[in-house]
């Protein structure tokens, strides 16, 4: 078999939210990728090992990985053990992207990211692989419903 170019970190965790990647090619919306069934998604051209198979010639066989990691929330991370008064630290599962030393890079909001380093993804971040024009927009289902409801309410207010 094919060897994966990365090993999941010890803090890997399945997401608790229903994350999605909305895929766009110009103005055309392509099928949405649902990202809540596993802790990691490998992107690249190698269909034998990649979860998200990308066919553009500028994309490496194993190009990048989207990894969900369980980390301490910002709320409790800034508190000392004494300030917590014995309460548990709050843990959250967050998405991260890592370029796997690809030839043509991975881009986050238009800027090439450093390879071999996890970069936290935020809601509505746009990821691009290599020189492909496709854009992958990160949304979670709860926030997508809130945004749609807000847009509908705003439209009704006109």
Short mmCIF file of N, CA and C in Angstrom, two decimals:
data_model
loop_
_atom_site.label_atom_id
_atom_site.label_comp_id
_atom_site.label_asym_id
_atom_site.label_seq_id
_atom_site.Cartn_x
_atom_site.Cartn_y
_atom_site.Cartn_z
N UNK A 1 0.81 -1.19 0.00
CA UNK A 1 0.00 0.00 0.00
C UNK A 1 0.85 1.26 0.00
N UNK A 2 0.19 2.36 -0.07
CA UNK A 2 0.84 3.67 -0.07
C UNK A 2 0.99 4.17 1.36
N UNK A 3 2.15 4.72 1.66
CA UNK A 3 2.40 5.26 3.00
C UNK A 3 1.91 6.69 3.06
N UNK A 4 1.17 7.02 4.13
CA UNK A 4 0.71 8.40 4.31
C UNK A 4 1.88 9.26 4.75
N UNK A 5 1.89 10.52 4.29
CA UNK A 5 2.99 11.46 4.57
C UNK A 5 2.88 12.12 5.93
N UNK A 6 1.93 11.72 6.75
CA UNK A 6 1.77 12.35 8.06
C UNK A 6 1.24 11.33 9.05
N UNK A 7 1.38 11.66 10.32
CA UNK A 7 0.84 10.84 11.41
C UNK A 7 -0.09 11.75 12.21
N UNK A 8 -1.25 11.24 12.55
CA UNK A 8 -2.17 12.07 13.34
C UNK A 8 -1.55 12.40 14.69
N UNK A 9 -1.75 13.64 15.18
CA UNK A 9 -1.22 14.01 16.49
C UNK A 9 -2.02 13.34 17.61
N UNK A 10 -1.45 13.33 18.81
CA UNK A 10 -2.11 12.71 19.96
C UNK A 10 -3.43 13.38 20.30
N UNK A 11 -3.57 14.68 19.97
CA UNK A 11 -4.80 15.39 20.30
C UNK A 11 -5.85 15.33 19.18
N UNK A 12 -5.67 14.41 18.22
CA UNK A 12 -6.65 14.24 17.14
C UNK A 12 -7.99 13.83 17.74
N UNK A 13 -9.08 14.39 17.21
CA UNK A 13 -10.41 14.08 17.72
C UNK A 13 -11.44 14.30 16.63
N UNK A 14 -12.50 13.48 16.63
CA UNK A 14 -13.60 13.72 15.69
C UNK A 14 -14.29 15.01 16.10
N UNK A 15 -14.69 15.83 15.13
CA UNK A 15 -15.35 17.09 15.48
C UNK A 15 -16.71 16.86 16.13
N UNK A 16 -17.07 17.77 17.04
CA UNK A 16 -18.37 17.71 17.71
C UNK A 16 -19.41 18.51 16.92
N UNK A 17 -18.94 19.37 16.03
CA UNK A 17 -19.82 20.15 15.18
C UNK A 17 -19.81 19.54 13.78
N UNK A 18 -20.83 19.87 13.01
CA UNK A 18 -20.93 19.36 11.63
C UNK A 18 -20.27 20.35 10.67
N UNK A 19 -18.96 20.22 10.54
CA UNK A 19 -18.20 21.09 9.64
C UNK A 19 -18.41 20.68 8.20
N UNK A 20 -18.33 21.67 7.31
CA UNK A 20 -18.47 21.42 5.87
C UNK A 20 -17.48 22.29 5.11
N UNK A 21 -17.07 21.79 3.95
CA UNK A 21 -16.30 22.60 3.02
C UNK A 21 -17.20 22.84 1.81
N UNK A 22 -17.56 24.08 1.60
CA UNK A 22 -18.31 24.45 0.41
C UNK A 22 -17.29 24.72 -0.69
N UNK A 23 -17.49 24.09 -1.84
CA UNK A 23 -16.50 24.14 -2.92
C UNK A 23 -17.04 25.01 -4.06
N UNK A 24 -16.21 25.96 -4.50
CA UNK A 24 -16.59 26.86 -5.59
C UNK A 24 -15.54 26.85 -6.68
N UNK A 25 -16.00 26.85 -7.92
CA UNK A 25 -15.12 27.04 -9.08
C UNK A 25 -15.68 28.25 -9.80
N UNK A 26 -15.07 29.42 -9.55
CA UNK A 26 -15.64 30.67 -10.04
C UNK A 26 -16.95 30.91 -9.30
N UNK A 27 -18.03 31.14 -10.06
CA UNK A 27 -19.35 31.35 -9.45
C UNK A 27 -20.13 30.05 -9.27
N UNK A 28 -19.59 28.95 -9.79
CA UNK A 28 -20.29 27.66 -9.73
C UNK A 28 -20.02 26.97 -8.40
N UNK A 29 -21.11 26.55 -7.71
CA UNK A 29 -20.96 25.80 -6.46
C UNK A 29 -20.92 24.31 -6.80
N UNK A 30 -19.88 23.63 -6.34
CA UNK A 30 -19.70 22.20 -6.57
C UNK A 30 -20.18 21.44 -5.33
N UNK A 31 -20.23 20.10 -5.38
CA UNK A 31 -20.74 19.35 -4.22
C UNK A 31 -19.97 19.68 -2.93
N UNK A 32 -20.74 19.82 -1.84
CA UNK A 32 -20.20 20.14 -0.52
C UNK A 32 -19.54 18.91 0.09
N UNK A 33 -18.43 19.12 0.79
CA UNK A 33 -17.75 18.03 1.49
C UNK A 33 -18.14 18.09 2.97
N UNK A 34 -18.67 17.00 3.50
CA UNK A 34 -19.06 16.93 4.91
C UNK A 34 -17.87 16.41 5.72
N UNK A 35 -17.51 17.14 6.78
CA UNK A 35 -16.27 16.85 7.51
C UNK A 35 -16.50 16.51 8.98
N UNK A 36 -17.51 15.70 9.28
CA UNK A 36 -17.76 15.39 10.69
C UNK A 36 -17.64 13.90 11.01
N UNK A 37 -17.29 13.10 10.03
CA UNK A 37 -17.30 11.65 10.24
C UNK A 37 -15.97 11.09 10.74
N UNK A 38 -14.89 11.86 10.62
CA UNK A 38 -13.58 11.38 11.05
C UNK A 38 -12.73 12.55 11.51
N UNK A 39 -11.59 12.25 12.12
CA UNK A 39 -10.74 13.30 12.70
C UNK A 39 -9.78 13.93 11.71
N UNK A 40 -9.59 13.29 10.55
CA UNK A 40 -8.61 13.81 9.59
C UNK A 40 -9.09 13.56 8.17
N UNK A 41 -8.75 14.51 7.28
CA UNK A 41 -9.07 14.39 5.86
C UNK A 41 -7.83 14.73 5.06
N UNK A 42 -7.39 13.80 4.24
CA UNK A 42 -6.21 13.98 3.40
C UNK A 42 -6.65 14.43 2.01
N UNK A 43 -6.03 15.49 1.50
CA UNK A 43 -6.34 16.03 0.18
C UNK A 43 -5.15 15.84 -0.75
N UNK A 44 -5.42 15.47 -1.98
CA UNK A 44 -4.36 15.29 -2.97
C UNK A 44 -4.87 14.52 -4.17
N UNK A 45 -3.96 14.18 -5.08
CA UNK A 45 -4.33 13.47 -6.31
C UNK A 45 -4.37 11.95 -6.15
N UNK A 46 -3.70 11.42 -5.12
CA UNK A 46 -3.60 9.96 -4.97
C UNK A 46 -4.90 9.38 -4.41
N UNK A 47 -5.72 8.83 -5.30
CA UNK A 47 -7.04 8.30 -4.91
C UNK A 47 -6.94 7.10 -3.98
N UNK A 48 -5.77 6.45 -3.90
CA UNK A 48 -5.64 5.28 -3.02
C UNK A 48 -5.65 5.68 -1.54
N UNK A 49 -5.22 6.89 -1.21
CA UNK A 49 -5.13 7.28 0.20
C UNK A 49 -5.87 8.57 0.55
N UNK A 50 -6.24 9.37 -0.44
CA UNK A 50 -6.84 10.68 -0.16
C UNK A 50 -8.35 10.59 0.04
N UNK A 51 -8.84 11.34 1.02
CA UNK A 51 -10.28 11.44 1.27
C UNK A 51 -10.91 12.44 0.32
N UNK A 52 -10.18 13.51 0.05
CA UNK A 52 -10.61 14.53 -0.91
C UNK A 52 -9.70 14.44 -2.11
N UNK A 53 -10.14 13.76 -3.16
CA UNK A 53 -9.29 13.57 -4.34
C UNK A 53 -9.43 14.80 -5.23
N UNK A 54 -8.29 15.45 -5.49
CA UNK A 54 -8.22 16.67 -6.28
C UNK A 54 -7.46 16.36 -7.56
N UNK A 55 -8.02 16.71 -8.70
CA UNK A 55 -7.45 16.26 -9.97
C UNK A 55 -6.57 17.28 -10.67
N UNK A 56 -6.50 18.50 -10.18
CA UNK A 56 -5.72 19.55 -10.86
C UNK A 56 -4.25 19.14 -10.95
N UNK A 57 -3.58 19.33 -12.10
CA UNK A 57 -2.19 18.89 -12.25
C UNK A 57 -1.18 19.57 -11.31
N UNK A 58 -1.54 20.72 -10.72
CA UNK A 58 -0.61 21.39 -9.81
C UNK A 58 -0.67 20.84 -8.39
N UNK A 59 -1.54 19.87 -8.17
CA UNK A 59 -1.74 19.32 -6.83
C UNK A 59 -0.91 18.05 -6.67
N UNK A 60 -0.23 17.96 -5.53
CA UNK A 60 0.63 16.80 -5.23
C UNK A 60 -0.21 15.58 -4.87
N UNK A 61 0.41 14.40 -4.93
CA UNK A 61 -0.27 13.15 -4.59
C UNK A 61 -0.90 13.21 -3.21
N UNK A 62 -0.14 13.61 -2.21
CA UNK A 62 -0.63 13.88 -0.86
C UNK A 62 -0.27 15.34 -0.59
N UNK A 63 -1.23 16.21 -0.76
CA UNK A 63 -0.98 17.64 -0.80
C UNK A 63 -1.09 18.32 0.56
N UNK A 64 -2.21 18.09 1.24
CA UNK A 64 -2.47 18.76 2.51
C UNK A 64 -3.41 17.91 3.34
N UNK A 65 -3.46 18.21 4.63
CA UNK A 65 -4.34 17.48 5.53
C UNK A 65 -5.16 18.47 6.36
N UNK A 66 -6.46 18.17 6.49
CA UNK A 66 -7.31 18.93 7.39
C UNK A 66 -7.49 18.05 8.62
N UNK A 67 -7.01 18.53 9.75
CA UNK A 67 -6.95 17.74 10.98
C UNK A 67 -7.79 18.41 12.07
N UNK A 68 -8.68 17.65 12.68
CA UNK A 68 -9.40 18.15 13.85
C UNK A 68 -8.62 17.77 15.09
N UNK A 69 -8.42 18.76 15.99
CA UNK A 69 -7.61 18.55 17.19
C UNK A 69 -8.37 19.06 18.42
N UNK A 70 -8.29 18.29 19.50
CA UNK A 70 -8.90 18.72 20.75
C UNK A 70 -7.90 19.57 21.52
N UNK A 71 -8.25 20.84 21.71
CA UNK A 71 -7.36 21.79 22.37
C UNK A 71 -8.15 22.51 23.47
N UNK A 72 -7.42 23.13 24.36
CA UNK A 72 -8.07 23.85 25.44
C UNK A 72 -8.71 25.13 24.90
N UNK A 73 -9.91 25.44 25.37
CA UNK A 73 -10.60 26.65 24.91
C UNK A 73 -9.86 27.88 25.41
N UNK A 74 -10.04 28.97 24.69
CA UNK A 74 -9.38 30.23 25.07
C UNK A 74 -9.85 30.69 26.45
N UNK A 75 -11.10 30.34 26.81
CA UNK A 75 -11.66 30.76 28.09
C UNK A 75 -10.83 30.25 29.27
N UNK A 76 -10.51 28.96 29.26
CA UNK A 76 -9.78 28.40 30.41
C UNK A 76 -8.27 28.39 30.22
N UNK A 77 -7.79 28.53 28.96
CA UNK A 77 -6.34 28.50 28.72
C UNK A 77 -5.63 29.65 29.42
N UNK A 78 -6.31 30.78 29.55
CA UNK A 78 -5.67 31.95 30.16
C UNK A 78 -5.75 31.93 31.69
N UNK A 79 -6.42 30.94 32.26
CA UNK A 79 -6.57 30.86 33.72
C UNK A 79 -5.55 29.91 34.32
N UNK A 80 -5.07 30.26 35.51
CA UNK A 80 -4.16 29.37 36.24
C UNK A 80 -5.00 28.29 36.92
N UNK A 81 -4.35 27.22 37.40
CA UNK A 81 -5.07 26.17 38.12
C UNK A 81 -5.78 26.73 39.34
N UNK A 82 -5.15 27.71 40.01
CA UNK A 82 -5.76 28.32 41.20
C UNK A 82 -7.04 29.07 40.82
N UNK A 83 -7.00 29.77 39.69
CA UNK A 83 -8.17 30.53 39.26
C UNK A 83 -9.33 29.62 38.86
N UNK A 84 -9.02 28.41 38.41
CA UNK A 84 -10.08 27.47 38.01
C UNK A 84 -10.80 26.87 39.21
N UNK A 85 -10.18 26.96 40.39
CA UNK A 85 -10.78 26.44 41.63
C UNK A 85 -11.21 24.99 41.51
N UNK A 86 -10.37 24.18 40.87
CA UNK A 86 -10.64 22.75 40.75
C UNK A 86 -11.59 22.37 39.63
N UNK A 87 -12.11 23.35 38.90
CA UNK A 87 -13.00 23.03 37.77
C UNK A 87 -12.17 22.49 36.61
N UNK A 88 -12.76 21.62 35.78
CA UNK A 88 -11.99 21.08 34.65
C UNK A 88 -11.74 22.14 33.59
N UNK A 89 -10.65 21.98 32.88
CA UNK A 89 -10.36 22.88 31.77
C UNK A 89 -11.30 22.52 30.62
N UNK A 90 -11.80 23.53 29.93
CA UNK A 90 -12.76 23.32 28.84
C UNK A 90 -11.99 22.99 27.56
N UNK A 91 -12.34 21.85 26.96
CA UNK A 91 -11.68 21.41 25.74
C UNK A 91 -12.64 21.58 24.56
N UNK A 92 -12.09 21.97 23.43
CA UNK A 92 -12.87 22.14 22.20
C UNK A 92 -12.13 21.46 21.05
N UNK A 93 -12.88 21.04 20.03
CA UNK A 93 -12.28 20.42 18.85
C UNK A 93 -12.28 21.47 17.74
N UNK A 94 -11.08 21.78 17.23
CA UNK A 94 -10.93 22.81 16.20
C UNK A 94 -10.28 22.24 14.95
N UNK A 95 -10.63 22.81 13.79
CA UNK A 95 -10.00 22.36 12.54
C UNK A 95 -8.68 23.08 12.26
N UNK A 96 -7.72 22.32 11.73
CA UNK A 96 -6.41 22.85 11.35
C UNK A 96 -6.08 22.35 9.95
N UNK A 97 -5.30 23.12 9.22
CA UNK A 97 -4.81 22.69 7.90
C UNK A 97 -3.29 22.59 7.97
N UNK A 98 -2.73 21.62 7.26
CA UNK A 98 -1.27 21.51 7.16
C UNK A 98 -0.91 21.11 5.74
N UNK A 99 -0.03 21.88 5.13
CA UNK A 99 0.50 21.56 3.81
C UNK A 99 1.57 20.47 4.01
N UNK A 100 1.53 19.43 3.19
CA UNK A 100 2.45 18.29 3.34
C UNK A 100 3.66 18.43 2.41
N UNK A 101 4.33 19.59 2.51
CA UNK A 101 5.50 19.87 1.65
C UNK A 101 5.15 19.70 0.17
N UNK A 102 3.95 20.17 -0.20
CA UNK A 102 3.52 20.05 -1.59
C UNK A 102 4.39 20.95 -2.49
N UNK A 103 4.44 20.61 -3.75
CA UNK A 103 5.24 21.38 -4.72
C UNK A 103 4.69 22.79 -4.90
N UNK A 104 3.36 22.93 -5.04
CA UNK A 104 2.76 24.22 -5.38
C UNK A 104 2.00 24.90 -4.25
N UNK A 105 2.10 24.34 -3.04
CA UNK A 105 1.57 25.03 -1.86
C UNK A 105 0.09 24.92 -1.61
N UNK A 106 -0.27 25.31 -0.40
CA UNK A 106 -1.65 25.41 0.07
C UNK A 106 -1.84 26.86 0.50
N UNK A 107 -2.99 27.42 0.15
CA UNK A 107 -3.24 28.84 0.41
C UNK A 107 -4.42 29.01 1.34
N UNK A 108 -4.27 29.88 2.32
CA UNK A 108 -5.32 30.20 3.27
C UNK A 108 -5.64 31.68 3.11
N UNK A 109 -6.87 31.96 2.68
CA UNK A 109 -7.31 33.34 2.44
C UNK A 109 -6.33 34.08 1.53
N UNK A 110 -5.84 33.38 0.49
CA UNK A 110 -4.98 33.98 -0.52
C UNK A 110 -3.50 34.01 -0.20
N UNK A 111 -3.10 33.57 1.01
CA UNK A 111 -1.68 33.58 1.38
C UNK A 111 -1.17 32.14 1.53
N UNK A 112 -0.01 31.89 0.94
CA UNK A 112 0.58 30.55 1.02
C UNK A 112 0.98 30.26 2.47
N UNK A 113 0.60 29.07 2.96
CA UNK A 113 0.95 28.71 4.34
C UNK A 113 2.29 27.97 4.37
N UNK A 114 2.93 28.06 5.51
CA UNK A 114 4.20 27.37 5.71
C UNK A 114 3.94 25.86 5.74
N UNK A 115 4.75 25.05 5.06
CA UNK A 115 4.51 23.60 5.07
C UNK A 115 4.86 22.96 6.42
N UNK A 116 4.31 21.79 6.64
CA UNK A 116 4.61 20.95 7.81
C UNK A 116 4.27 21.62 9.14
N UNK A 117 3.28 22.53 9.11
CA UNK A 117 2.87 23.21 10.33
C UNK A 117 1.35 23.32 10.36
N UNK A 118 0.74 22.95 11.49
CA UNK A 118 -0.70 23.08 11.61
C UNK A 118 -1.08 24.54 11.77
N UNK A 119 -2.05 24.99 10.97
CA UNK A 119 -2.57 26.35 11.04
C UNK A 119 -4.07 26.23 11.36
N UNK A 120 -4.51 26.90 12.43
CA UNK A 120 -5.92 26.83 12.80
C UNK A 120 -6.79 27.47 11.73
N UNK A 121 -7.88 26.78 11.39
CA UNK A 121 -8.85 27.31 10.45
C UNK A 121 -9.99 27.96 11.23
N UNK A 122 -10.47 29.07 10.72
CA UNK A 122 -11.58 29.78 11.33
C UNK A 122 -12.78 29.73 10.40
N UNK A 123 -13.94 29.95 10.96
CA UNK A 123 -15.19 29.95 10.21
C UNK A 123 -15.07 30.87 8.99
N UNK A 124 -15.47 30.37 7.85
CA UNK A 124 -15.46 31.09 6.57
C UNK A 124 -14.08 31.31 5.98
N UNK A 125 -13.05 30.64 6.52
CA UNK A 125 -11.74 30.69 5.88
C UNK A 125 -11.84 30.05 4.50
N UNK A 126 -11.01 30.54 3.57
CA UNK A 126 -10.99 30.02 2.20
C UNK A 126 -9.64 29.33 1.97
N UNK A 127 -9.69 28.05 1.58
CA UNK A 127 -8.48 27.26 1.32
C UNK A 127 -8.42 26.98 -0.17
N UNK A 128 -7.20 27.07 -0.74
CA UNK A 128 -6.96 26.69 -2.13
C UNK A 128 -5.72 25.80 -2.17
N UNK A 129 -5.71 24.87 -3.11
CA UNK A 129 -4.61 23.92 -3.25
C UNK A 129 -3.90 24.14 -4.57
N UNK A 130 -2.56 24.25 -4.52
CA UNK A 130 -1.78 24.44 -5.74
C UNK A 130 -2.24 25.68 -6.49
N UNK A 131 -2.26 25.58 -7.81
CA UNK A 131 -2.70 26.72 -8.63
C UNK A 131 -4.15 26.54 -9.11
N UNK A 132 -4.86 25.59 -8.52
CA UNK A 132 -6.26 25.37 -8.86
C UNK A 132 -7.08 26.60 -8.46
N UNK A 133 -8.07 26.94 -9.28
CA UNK A 133 -8.93 28.09 -8.97
C UNK A 133 -10.04 27.73 -7.99
N UNK A 134 -10.19 26.45 -7.67
CA UNK A 134 -11.26 26.05 -6.76
C UNK A 134 -11.00 26.60 -5.36
N UNK A 135 -12.08 27.08 -4.75
CA UNK A 135 -12.00 27.61 -3.39
C UNK A 135 -12.84 26.73 -2.48
N UNK A 136 -12.29 26.43 -1.31
CA UNK A 136 -12.94 25.59 -0.32
C UNK A 136 -13.22 26.47 0.90
N UNK A 137 -14.51 26.70 1.19
CA UNK A 137 -14.90 27.61 2.26
C UNK A 137 -15.41 26.79 3.45
N UNK A 138 -14.79 27.01 4.62
CA UNK A 138 -15.11 26.24 5.82
C UNK A 138 -16.30 26.86 6.56
N UNK A 139 -17.33 26.05 6.76
CA UNK A 139 -18.55 26.46 7.46
C UNK A 139 -18.96 25.30 8.37
N UNK A 140 -19.60 25.61 9.52
CA UNK A 140 -20.21 24.51 10.26
C UNK A 140 -21.71 24.66 10.17
N UNK A 141 -22.42 23.54 10.23
CA UNK A 141 -23.86 23.51 9.94
C UNK A 141 -24.63 24.46 10.85
N UNK A 142 -24.31 24.53 12.12
CA UNK A 142 -25.00 25.43 13.05
C UNK A 142 -24.88 26.87 12.63
N UNK A 143 -23.67 27.29 12.26
CA UNK A 143 -23.45 28.67 11.85
C UNK A 143 -24.08 28.94 10.48
N UNK A 144 -24.12 27.93 9.62
CA UNK A 144 -24.74 28.10 8.30
C UNK A 144 -26.24 28.38 8.48
N UNK A 145 -26.89 27.66 9.42
CA UNK A 145 -28.32 27.88 9.67
C UNK A 145 -28.54 29.28 10.25
N UNK A 146 -27.67 29.70 11.19
CA UNK A 146 -27.79 31.04 11.79
C UNK A 146 -27.62 32.11 10.72
N UNK A 147 -26.64 31.94 9.83
CA UNK A 147 -26.38 32.92 8.77
C UNK A 147 -27.57 33.00 7.82
N UNK A 148 -28.14 31.84 7.46
CA UNK A 148 -29.29 31.83 6.56
C UNK A 148 -30.49 32.50 7.21
N UNK A 149 -30.71 32.25 8.51
CA UNK A 149 -31.83 32.87 9.23
C UNK A 149 -31.63 34.39 9.32
N UNK A 150 -30.40 34.81 9.58
CA UNK A 150 -30.10 36.25 9.67
C UNK A 150 -30.32 36.92 8.31
N UNK A 151 -29.88 36.24 7.24
CA UNK A 151 -30.04 36.79 5.88
C UNK A 151 -31.53 36.89 5.54
N UNK A 152 -32.31 35.87 5.91
CA UNK A 152 -33.75 35.87 5.64
C UNK A 152 -34.43 36.99 6.43
N UNK A 153 -34.02 37.17 7.69
CA UNK A 153 -34.58 38.23 8.53
C UNK A 153 -34.24 39.61 7.96
N UNK A 154 -33.00 39.76 7.49
CA UNK A 154 -32.58 41.04 6.91
C UNK A 154 -33.35 41.32 5.62
N UNK A 155 -33.58 40.28 4.81
CA UNK A 155 -34.31 40.44 3.56
C UNK A 155 -35.77 40.82 3.84
N UNK A 156 -36.32 40.26 4.92
CA UNK A 156 -37.71 40.55 5.31
C UNK A 156 -37.85 41.97 5.86
N UNK A 157 -36.75 42.53 6.35
CA UNK A 157 -36.79 43.88 6.94
C UNK A 157 -36.83 44.98 5.89
N UNK A 158 -36.54 44.62 4.62
CA UNK A 158 -36.52 45.64 3.54
C UNK A 158 -37.88 46.22 3.27
#
